[in-house]
mmCIF file of C-alpha atoms and ligand atoms in Angstrom:
data_model
loop_
_atom_site.group_PDB
_atom_site.id
_atom_site.type_symbol
_atom_site.label_atom_id
_atom_site.label_comp_id
_atom_site.label_asym_id
_atom_site.label_seq_id
_atom_site.Cartn_x
_atom_site.Cartn_y
_atom_site.Cartn_z
ATOM 1 C CA UNK L 13 -8.256 25.975 -14.380
ATOM 2 C CA UNK L 14 -10.242 27.182 -11.271
ATOM 3 C CA UNK L 15 -12.365 24.347 -9.941
ATOM 4 C CA UNK L 16 -15.695 25.733 -8.702
ATOM 5 C CA UNK L 17 -18.610 24.269 -6.976
ATOM 6 C CA UNK L 18 -20.835 25.004 -9.947
ATOM 7 C CA UNK L 19 -19.187 22.075 -11.845
ATOM 8 C CA UNK L 20 -20.795 19.822 -9.405
ATOM 9 C CA UNK L 21 -24.002 20.002 -11.392
ATOM 10 C CA UNK L 22 -22.347 19.105 -14.436
ATOM 11 C CA UNK L 23 -23.211 16.121 -16.478
ATOM 12 C CA UNK L 24 -20.624 13.534 -16.708
ATOM 13 C CA UNK L 25 -19.089 14.362 -20.066
ATOM 14 C CA UNK L 26 -16.446 16.716 -21.172
ATOM 15 C CA UNK L 27 -15.089 18.157 -24.480
ATOM 16 C CA UNK L 28 -11.575 16.950 -25.589
ATOM 17 C CA UNK L 29 -10.415 20.705 -25.328
ATOM 18 C CA UNK L 30 -12.006 20.983 -21.689
ATOM 19 C CA UNK L 31 -10.186 17.823 -20.865
ATOM 20 C CA UNK L 32 -6.903 19.281 -22.217
ATOM 21 C CA UNK L 33 -7.229 22.151 -20.048
ATOM 22 C CA UNK L 34 -7.982 20.077 -17.024
ATOM 23 C CA UNK L 35 -4.979 17.726 -17.695
ATOM 24 C CA UNK L 36 -2.841 20.975 -17.503
ATOM 25 C CA UNK L 37 -4.521 22.184 -14.362
ATOM 26 C CA UNK L 38 -3.932 18.610 -12.821
ATOM 27 C CA UNK L 39 -0.355 18.596 -13.828
ATOM 28 C CA UNK L 40 0.158 22.182 -12.109
ATOM 29 C CA UNK L 41 -1.120 20.228 -8.858
ATOM 30 C CA UNK L 42 1.811 17.969 -8.665
ATOM 31 C CA UNK L 43 4.643 19.249 -6.627
ATOM 32 C CA UNK L 44 7.651 20.175 -8.946
ATOM 33 C CA UNK L 45 9.990 17.070 -7.358
ATOM 34 C CA UNK L 46 7.171 14.490 -8.132
ATOM 35 C CA UNK L 47 6.075 15.429 -11.703
ATOM 36 C CA UNK L 48 7.207 12.152 -13.408
ATOM 37 C CA UNK L 49 5.711 9.818 -10.785
ATOM 38 C CA UNK L 50 2.500 12.410 -10.381
ATOM 39 C CA UNK L 51 1.859 12.352 -14.220
ATOM 40 C CA UNK L 52 1.896 8.649 -14.216
ATOM 41 C CA UNK L 53 -0.585 8.633 -11.297
ATOM 42 C CA UNK L 54 -2.555 11.253 -13.258
ATOM 43 C CA UNK L 55 -2.993 8.942 -16.355
ATOM 44 C CA UNK L 56 -3.949 6.050 -14.054
ATOM 45 C CA UNK L 57 -6.636 8.358 -12.342
ATOM 46 C CA UNK L 58 -7.995 9.389 -15.687
ATOM 47 C CA UNK L 59 -8.187 5.588 -17.167
ATOM 48 C CA UNK L 60 -10.138 4.808 -14.156
ATOM 49 C CA UNK L 61 -12.586 7.640 -14.556
ATOM 50 C CA UNK L 62 -13.041 7.795 -18.354
ATOM 51 C CA UNK L 63 -13.050 5.577 -21.575
ATOM 52 C CA UNK L 64 -9.892 6.810 -22.779
ATOM 53 C CA UNK L 65 -6.971 4.452 -23.467
ATOM 54 C CA UNK L 66 -3.242 4.998 -22.284
ATOM 55 C CA UNK L 67 -2.357 5.853 -25.699
ATOM 56 C CA UNK L 68 -4.812 8.544 -25.821
ATOM 57 C CA UNK L 69 -3.565 10.174 -22.673
ATOM 58 C CA UNK L 70 0.187 10.024 -24.105
ATOM 59 C CA UNK L 71 -0.612 11.642 -27.346
ATOM 60 C CA UNK L 72 -3.642 13.758 -26.190
ATOM 61 C CA UNK L 73 -5.410 12.388 -29.138
ATOM 62 C CA UNK L 74 -8.826 13.129 -27.421
ATOM 63 C CA UNK L 75 -8.573 16.847 -27.909
ATOM 64 C CA UNK L 76 -10.652 17.303 -31.121
ATOM 65 C CA UNK L 77 -13.350 15.119 -29.628
ATOM 66 C CA UNK L 78 -16.782 16.818 -29.002
ATOM 67 C CA UNK L 79 -17.702 14.838 -25.896
ATOM 68 C CA UNK L 80 -16.031 12.410 -23.887
ATOM 69 C CA UNK L 81 -17.962 10.487 -21.117
ATOM 70 C CA UNK L 82 -16.626 10.444 -17.465
ATOM 71 C CA UNK L 83 -17.491 8.113 -14.805
ATOM 72 C CA UNK L 84 -17.825 11.189 -12.314
ATOM 73 C CA UNK L 85 -18.492 14.758 -12.663
ATOM 74 C CA UNK L 86 -15.366 16.976 -13.469
ATOM 75 C CA UNK L 87 -15.952 18.527 -9.992
ATOM 76 C CA UNK L 88 -15.708 15.504 -8.326
ATOM 77 C CA UNK L 89 -12.410 14.406 -10.240
ATOM 78 C CA UNK L 90 -11.032 17.784 -9.376
ATOM 79 C CA UNK L 91 -11.818 17.463 -5.672
ATOM 80 C CA UNK L 92 -10.081 13.988 -5.410
ATOM 81 C CA UNK L 93 -7.105 15.127 -7.554
ATOM 82 C CA UNK L 94 -6.494 18.009 -5.161
ATOM 83 C CA UNK L 95 -6.900 15.696 -2.027
ATOM 84 C CA UNK L 96 -3.903 13.530 -3.598
ATOM 85 C CA UNK L 97 -1.552 16.616 -3.438
ATOM 86 C CA UNK L 98 -2.887 18.645 -0.506
ATOM 87 C CA UNK L 99 -3.903 15.880 1.601
ATOM 88 C CA UNK L 100 -1.775 13.330 0.200
ATOM 89 C CA UNK L 101 -4.392 10.813 0.033
ATOM 90 C CA UNK L 102 -2.908 7.441 -1.710
ATOM 91 C CA UNK L 103 -4.188 7.161 -5.156
ATOM 92 C CA UNK L 104 -5.756 3.841 -4.588
ATOM 93 C CA UNK L 105 -8.294 5.486 -2.024
ATOM 94 C CA UNK L 106 -9.100 8.028 -4.472
ATOM 95 C CA UNK L 107 -9.769 5.270 -7.081
ATOM 96 C CA UNK L 108 -11.367 2.893 -4.454
ATOM 97 C CA UNK L 109 -9.718 0.053 -5.746
ATOM 98 C CA UNK L 110 -6.024 -1.599 -5.865
ATOM 99 C CA UNK L 111 -4.628 -4.018 -8.386
ATOM 100 C CA UNK L 112 -2.879 -6.859 -6.748
ATOM 101 C CA UNK L 113 -1.971 -10.172 -7.876
ATOM 102 C CA UNK L 114 -4.595 -10.637 -10.730
ATOM 103 C CA UNK L 115 -7.249 -9.153 -8.467
ATOM 104 C CA UNK L 116 -9.043 -5.781 -8.464
ATOM 105 C CA UNK L 117 -9.770 -5.152 -4.993
ATOM 106 C CA UNK L 118 -11.995 -2.332 -3.323
ATOM 107 C CA UNK L 119 -9.991 -0.497 -0.883
ATOM 108 C CA UNK L 120 -11.398 2.519 1.595
ATOM 109 C CA UNK L 121 -9.429 4.093 4.426
ATOM 110 C CA UNK L 122 -10.558 1.298 6.473
ATOM 111 C CA UNK L 123 -7.965 -1.036 4.823
ATOM 112 C CA UNK L 124 -4.448 -1.016 4.085
ATOM 113 C CA UNK L 125 -3.592 -0.765 0.522
ATOM 114 C CA UNK L 126 -2.288 -4.139 -0.238
ATOM 115 C CA UNK L 127 1.258 -4.119 -1.264
ATOM 116 C CA UNK L 128 3.580 -5.899 -3.793
ATOM 117 C CA UNK L 129 5.500 -7.743 -0.892
ATOM 118 C CA UNK L 130 2.171 -9.615 0.200
ATOM 119 C CA UNK L 131 1.907 -10.767 -3.576
ATOM 120 C CA UNK L 132 5.177 -12.325 -2.907
ATOM 121 C CA UNK L 133 4.361 -14.035 0.450
ATOM 122 C CA UNK L 134 1.731 -16.136 -1.613
ATOM 123 C CA UNK L 135 4.278 -17.124 -3.859
ATOM 124 C CA UNK L 136 6.259 -18.441 -0.947
ATOM 125 C CA UNK L 137 3.325 -20.155 0.379
ATOM 126 C CA UNK L 138 2.635 -21.936 -2.846
ATOM 127 C CA UNK L 139 6.231 -23.181 -3.198
ATOM 128 C CA UNK L 140 6.682 -24.341 0.330
ATOM 129 C CA UNK L 141 3.576 -26.262 0.721
ATOM 130 C CA UNK L 142 3.278 -29.713 -0.646
ATOM 131 C CA UNK L 143 0.115 -30.288 -2.676
ATOM 132 C CA UNK L 144 -1.378 -32.980 -0.054
ATOM 133 C CA UNK L 145 -1.557 -29.832 2.561
ATOM 134 C CA UNK L 146 -3.171 -27.362 -0.118
ATOM 135 C CA UNK L 147 -6.457 -28.243 1.231
ATOM 136 C CA UNK L 148 -8.417 -28.038 4.640
ATOM 137 C CA UNK L 149 -8.490 -25.015 6.784
ATOM 138 C CA UNK L 150 -6.512 -22.107 6.092
ATOM 139 C CA UNK L 151 -6.336 -18.876 8.092
ATOM 140 C CA UNK L 152 -5.799 -15.252 6.984
ATOM 141 C CA UNK L 153 -5.239 -13.304 10.120
ATOM 142 C CA UNK L 154 -5.496 -9.778 9.564
ATOM 143 C CA UNK L 155 -7.283 -9.870 6.410
ATOM 144 C CA UNK L 156 -7.637 -6.318 5.608
ATOM 145 C CA UNK L 157 -9.130 -6.148 2.045
ATOM 146 C CA UNK L 158 -9.220 -9.749 1.984
ATOM 147 C CA UNK L 159 -6.419 -9.984 -0.362
ATOM 148 C CA UNK L 160 -4.606 -13.140 0.982
ATOM 149 C CA UNK L 161 -7.657 -14.951 1.529
ATOM 150 C CA UNK L 162 -8.671 -14.247 -1.759
ATOM 151 C CA UNK L 163 -5.241 -14.838 -3.453
ATOM 152 C CA UNK L 164 -5.028 -18.108 -1.901
ATOM 153 C CA UNK L 165 -8.338 -19.427 -2.574
ATOM 154 C CA UNK L 166 -7.997 -18.686 -6.033
ATOM 155 C CA UNK L 167 -4.573 -20.473 -6.031
ATOM 156 C CA UNK L 168 -5.761 -23.709 -4.172
ATOM 157 C CA UNK L 169 -9.446 -24.696 -5.111
ATOM 158 C CA UNK L 170 -9.709 -27.194 -2.439
ATOM 159 C CA UNK L 171 -8.937 -25.004 0.604
ATOM 160 C CA UNK L 172 -11.486 -23.434 3.104
ATOM 161 C CA UNK L 173 -10.628 -19.917 4.204
ATOM 162 C CA UNK L 174 -11.211 -18.095 7.525
ATOM 163 C CA UNK L 175 -10.472 -14.325 7.241
ATOM 164 C CA UNK L 176 -10.161 -12.617 10.687
ATOM 165 C CA UNK L 177 -9.860 -9.027 11.563
ATOM 166 C CA UNK L 178 -10.487 -6.861 14.284
ATOM 167 C CA UNK L 179 -11.789 -4.131 12.439
ATOM 168 C CA UNK L 180 -15.431 -4.482 11.199
ATOM 169 C CA UNK L 181 -15.025 -1.742 8.692
ATOM 170 C CA UNK L 182 -12.349 -3.848 7.367
ATOM 171 C CA UNK L 183 -14.144 -6.961 7.238
ATOM 172 C CA UNK L 184 -17.017 -5.088 5.544
ATOM 173 C CA UNK L 185 -14.355 -4.158 2.521
ATOM 174 C CA UNK L 186 -13.220 -7.819 2.483
ATOM 175 C CA UNK L 187 -16.683 -9.202 2.124
ATOM 176 C CA UNK L 188 -17.270 -6.903 -0.930
ATOM 177 C CA UNK L 189 -14.121 -8.321 -2.525
ATOM 178 C CA UNK L 190 -15.090 -11.844 -1.688
ATOM 179 C CA UNK L 191 -18.550 -11.466 -3.133
ATOM 180 C CA UNK L 192 -16.985 -9.759 -6.331
ATOM 181 C CA UNK L 193 -15.166 -12.836 -6.944
ATOM 182 C CA UNK L 194 -18.016 -15.088 -6.003
ATOM 183 C CA UNK L 195 -16.188 -16.991 -2.986
ATOM 184 C CA UNK L 196 -18.352 -16.675 -0.217
ATOM 185 C CA UNK L 197 -18.664 -20.396 -0.050
ATOM 186 C CA UNK L 198 -14.835 -20.911 0.568
ATOM 187 C CA UNK L 199 -13.814 -17.707 2.528
ATOM 188 C CA UNK L 200 -15.721 -17.321 5.901
ATOM 189 C CA UNK L 201 -15.179 -13.812 7.827
ATOM 190 C CA UNK L 202 -14.782 -13.775 11.336
ATOM 191 C CA UNK L 203 -14.481 -10.545 13.398
ATOM 192 C CA UNK L 204 -12.388 -10.431 16.525
ATOM 193 C CA UNK L 205 -8.815 -10.298 17.463
ATOM 194 C CA UNK L 206 -6.477 -12.935 15.813
ATOM 195 C CA UNK L 207 -7.581 -16.485 16.942
ATOM 196 C CA UNK L 208 -10.185 -15.368 19.370
ATOM 197 C CA UNK L 209 -13.014 -15.693 16.890
ATOM 198 C CA UNK L 210 -11.997 -18.997 15.567
ATOM 199 C CA UNK L 211 -11.384 -20.833 18.702
ATOM 200 C CA UNK L 212 -13.384 -23.924 17.713
ATOM 201 C CA UNK L 213 -10.783 -24.731 14.897
ATOM 202 C CA UNK L 214 -8.418 -25.549 17.465
ATOM 203 C CA UNK L 215 -5.889 -28.258 16.168
ATOM 204 C CA UNK L 216 -7.559 -28.395 13.010
ATOM 205 C CA UNK L 217 -5.647 -25.860 10.780
ATOM 206 C CA UNK L 218 -3.465 -26.682 8.171
ATOM 207 C CA UNK L 219 -1.843 -23.355 7.553
ATOM 208 C CA UNK L 220 -1.793 -19.965 8.866
ATOM 209 C CA UNK L 221 -0.860 -16.743 6.726
ATOM 210 C CA UNK L 222 -0.615 -13.367 8.011
ATOM 211 C CA UNK L 223 0.527 -10.023 7.132
ATOM 212 C CA UNK L 224 0.185 -8.163 10.765
ATOM 213 C CA UNK L 225 0.836 -4.708 11.724
ATOM 214 C CA UNK L 226 4.661 -4.817 12.223
ATOM 215 C CA UNK L 227 5.839 -1.123 12.512
ATOM 216 C CA UNK L 228 7.493 -0.013 15.634
ATOM 217 C CA UNK L 229 4.930 2.646 17.103
ATOM 218 C CA UNK L 230 7.670 5.320 17.173
ATOM 219 C CA UNK L 231 8.313 4.844 13.574
ATOM 220 C CA UNK L 232 4.888 5.687 12.328
ATOM 221 C CA UNK L 233 5.287 9.333 12.971
ATOM 222 C CA UNK L 234 8.485 9.380 10.301
ATOM 223 C CA UNK L 235 6.349 7.325 7.526
ATOM 224 C CA UNK L 236 5.507 8.935 4.261
ATOM 225 C CA UNK L 237 2.171 11.247 4.975
ATOM 226 C CA UNK L 238 0.115 8.846 2.497
ATOM 227 C CA UNK L 239 0.545 5.888 4.964
ATOM 228 C CA UNK L 240 0.898 7.896 8.268
ATOM 229 C CA UNK L 241 -2.375 9.840 7.803
ATOM 230 C CA UNK L 242 -4.106 7.649 5.570
ATOM 231 C CA UNK L 243 -3.956 4.137 6.222
ATOM 232 C CA UNK L 244 -5.518 2.712 9.286
ATOM 233 C CA UNK L 245 -3.076 2.557 12.532
ATOM 234 C CA UNK L 246 -4.471 -0.603 13.493
ATOM 235 C CA UNK L 247 -3.023 -2.094 10.492
ATOM 236 C CA UNK L 248 0.483 -0.500 10.872
ATOM 237 C CA UNK L 249 1.142 -0.158 14.674
ATOM 238 C CA UNK L 250 3.364 -3.568 15.837
ATOM 239 C CA UNK L 251 4.176 -2.120 19.333
ATOM 240 C CA UNK L 252 7.345 -0.944 21.071
ATOM 241 C CA UNK L 253 9.351 -3.170 18.712
ATOM 242 C CA UNK L 254 6.946 -3.749 15.993
ATOM 243 C CA UNK L 255 6.858 -7.497 17.017
ATOM 244 C CA UNK L 256 3.874 -7.308 19.229
ATOM 245 C CA UNK L 257 1.636 -9.348 16.836
ATOM 246 C CA UNK L 258 4.334 -11.562 15.326
ATOM 247 C CA UNK L 259 5.285 -12.800 18.848
ATOM 248 C CA UNK L 260 1.410 -13.611 19.690
ATOM 249 C CA UNK L 261 0.927 -15.135 16.240
ATOM 250 C CA UNK L 262 4.029 -17.249 16.443
ATOM 251 C CA UNK L 263 3.266 -18.443 19.946
ATOM 252 C CA UNK L 264 -0.267 -19.334 19.647
ATOM 253 C CA UNK L 265 -0.249 -20.686 16.256
ATOM 254 C CA UNK L 266 0.926 -24.231 17.294
ATOM 255 C CA UNK L 267 -2.349 -24.825 19.307
ATOM 256 C CA UNK L 268 -4.374 -24.234 16.318
ATOM 257 C CA UNK L 269 -2.182 -26.067 13.631
ATOM 258 C CA UNK L 270 -2.237 -29.712 12.616
ATOM 259 C CA UNK L 271 0.939 -31.517 12.912
ATOM 260 C CA UNK L 272 3.348 -30.554 10.062
ATOM 261 C CA UNK L 273 1.203 -27.368 9.464
ATOM 262 C CA UNK L 274 2.306 -24.262 8.285
ATOM 263 C CA UNK L 275 2.869 -20.466 9.737
ATOM 264 C CA UNK L 276 3.951 -17.593 6.953
ATOM 265 C CA UNK L 277 3.953 -14.195 8.124
ATOM 266 C CA UNK L 278 5.235 -10.997 6.567
ATOM 267 C CA UNK L 279 7.789 -9.116 8.604
ATOM 268 C CA UNK L 280 9.309 -5.739 8.311
ATOM 269 C CA UNK L 281 12.846 -5.594 6.807
ATOM 270 C CA UNK L 282 15.211 -6.194 9.882
ATOM 271 C CA UNK L 283 12.824 -8.170 11.823
ATOM 272 C CA UNK L 284 13.787 -11.517 10.347
ATOM 273 C CA UNK L 285 16.507 -12.556 13.282
ATOM 274 C CA UNK L 286 14.124 -11.807 15.779
ATOM 275 C CA UNK L 287 11.195 -13.400 14.370
ATOM 276 C CA UNK L 288 13.540 -16.648 13.702
ATOM 277 C CA UNK L 289 14.307 -16.649 17.532
ATOM 278 C CA UNK L 290 10.770 -16.107 18.668
ATOM 279 C CA UNK L 291 9.714 -19.146 16.843
ATOM 280 C CA UNK L 292 12.731 -21.136 17.609
ATOM 281 C CA UNK L 293 12.287 -20.521 21.115
ATOM 282 C CA UNK L 294 8.794 -22.188 21.206
ATOM 283 C CA UNK L 295 9.971 -25.502 20.313
ATOM 284 C CA UNK L 296 7.065 -26.204 18.519
ATOM 285 C CA UNK L 297 8.314 -25.786 14.929
ATOM 286 C CA UNK L 298 10.503 -28.470 13.347
ATOM 287 C CA UNK L 299 11.653 -25.817 10.682
ATOM 288 C CA UNK L 300 11.888 -22.103 10.783
ATOM 289 C CA UNK L 301 13.129 -20.064 7.656
ATOM 290 C CA UNK L 302 13.546 -16.483 7.016
ATOM 291 C CA UNK L 303 13.009 -16.022 3.269
ATOM 292 C CA UNK L 304 13.748 -12.646 1.140
ATOM 293 C CA UNK L 305 11.524 -10.544 -0.867
ATOM 294 C CA UNK L 306 12.457 -9.518 -4.421
ATOM 295 C CA UNK L 307 14.870 -7.014 -3.352
ATOM 296 C CA UNK L 308 16.795 -9.471 -1.124
ATOM 297 C CA UNK L 309 15.318 -8.006 2.023
ATOM 298 C CA UNK L 310 14.612 -10.687 4.710
ATOM 299 C CA UNK L 311 10.922 -10.492 4.579
ATOM 300 C CA UNK L 312 8.904 -13.749 5.478
ATOM 301 C CA UNK L 313 8.978 -16.184 8.339
ATOM 302 C CA UNK L 314 8.043 -19.624 7.192
ATOM 303 C CA UNK L 315 7.750 -22.258 9.867
ATOM 304 C CA UNK L 316 6.419 -25.645 9.958
ATOM 305 C CA UNK L 317 4.988 -27.414 13.354
ATOM 306 C CA UNK L 318 6.289 -30.630 14.477
HETATM 307 C C1 SAM X 16 -0.794 -4.973 7.729
HETATM 308 S S1 SAM X 16 -2.720 -5.113 7.577
HETATM 309 C C2 SAM X 16 -2.708 -6.416 6.498
HETATM 310 C C3 SAM X 16 -3.899 -6.380 5.569
HETATM 311 C C4 SAM X 16 -3.883 -7.463 4.387
HETATM 312 N N1 SAM X 16 -3.750 -8.703 4.973
HETATM 313 C C5 SAM X 16 -3.041 -7.280 3.646
HETATM 314 O O1 SAM X 16 -1.974 -8.050 3.460
HETATM 315 O O2 SAM X 16 -3.065 -6.114 2.565
HETATM 316 C C6 SAM X 16 -2.945 -5.891 9.137
HETATM 317 C C7 SAM X 16 -4.308 -6.325 9.264
HETATM 318 O O3 SAM X 16 -4.581 -6.682 10.704
HETATM 319 C C8 SAM X 16 -5.362 -6.245 11.328
HETATM 320 N N2 SAM X 16 -5.487 -6.254 12.784
HETATM 321 C C9 SAM X 16 -4.688 -5.375 13.814
HETATM 322 N N3 SAM X 16 -4.721 -6.127 14.923
HETATM 323 C C10 SAM X 16 -5.545 -6.969 15.031
HETATM 324 C C11 SAM X 16 -6.030 -7.995 15.945
HETATM 325 N N4 SAM X 16 -5.481 -7.902 17.034
HETATM 326 N N5 SAM X 16 -6.889 -8.930 15.690
HETATM 327 C C12 SAM X 16 -7.178 -9.130 14.233
HETATM 328 N N6 SAM X 16 -6.728 -8.288 13.194
HETATM 329 C C13 SAM X 16 -5.951 -7.273 13.386
HETATM 330 C C14 SAM X 16 -5.729 -4.865 10.796
HETATM 331 O O4 SAM X 16 -7.069 -4.318 11.085
HETATM 332 C C15 SAM X 16 -5.546 -4.799 9.552
HETATM 333 O O5 SAM X 16 -6.590 -5.248 8.667
#
């Protein structure tokens, strides 16, 4: 199938036979080595922009339908699908959303696509923190799409969240998500660098959670193109050893935390030992642990203040 600009004026519906032709064209766009995963993505893509079910797309049972509604003109769908393979734009940016924990989050190229590891980070937070500390002020430093702040606000109904990001564009996306889940009264957004915009909370914070940029600068050029070319470098670049933000957060956190307050930080695989050493060297924490992710990779720093 040729994609032409005349399609742009088409109404948002398509015959079943035409969609079947489009499906075959879309499959041809997928590189040979990625056919299986690519077809799964194609299914997700069409589910998002049509009223078809997964079974319809497995059996292609829509073929006899005279008219199927689409949420976007076919030309726009074709354009986005080509971007997926020619530019390696991540599927979530093409859909405009990511599914994370029990949330459907708006995502744009201004925010990192929230990852499954970060879903687990919240599980660790929920496991470590006793009920009496599941209240008060908690911080999500480097909030991006607002995923962590939203996840925690929904887990613990008594907390007040402060979501901080240096990127105004990221915070704008976080605000859309916060509004969508009607949590604007419990999640407060602050623009600025790490603790800077929340200086008045010094000594009053029950816990801090962060998934900071942690990739060593030199490694960024070796990341898969979806990440390297499309996700914001502000969200990725952790400086020469990847630990610049981790170091800053671990060292500055005790001044903000209440006694027995908590710090949780997501790390890159292989950073556990160094992160533990940085935290221990402060002398400010009574316990420091490195917890694994589901693949048994050391992934999360957990520290509790004296
Ligand atoms: C790895 S992303 C995490 C996003 C989100 N928390 C998540 O887990 O999906 C790191 C975030 O930190 C933000 N960031 C980077 N440097 C920052 C700084 N100096 N102060 C505050 N936020 C910063 C980035 O804009 C980005 O949104």
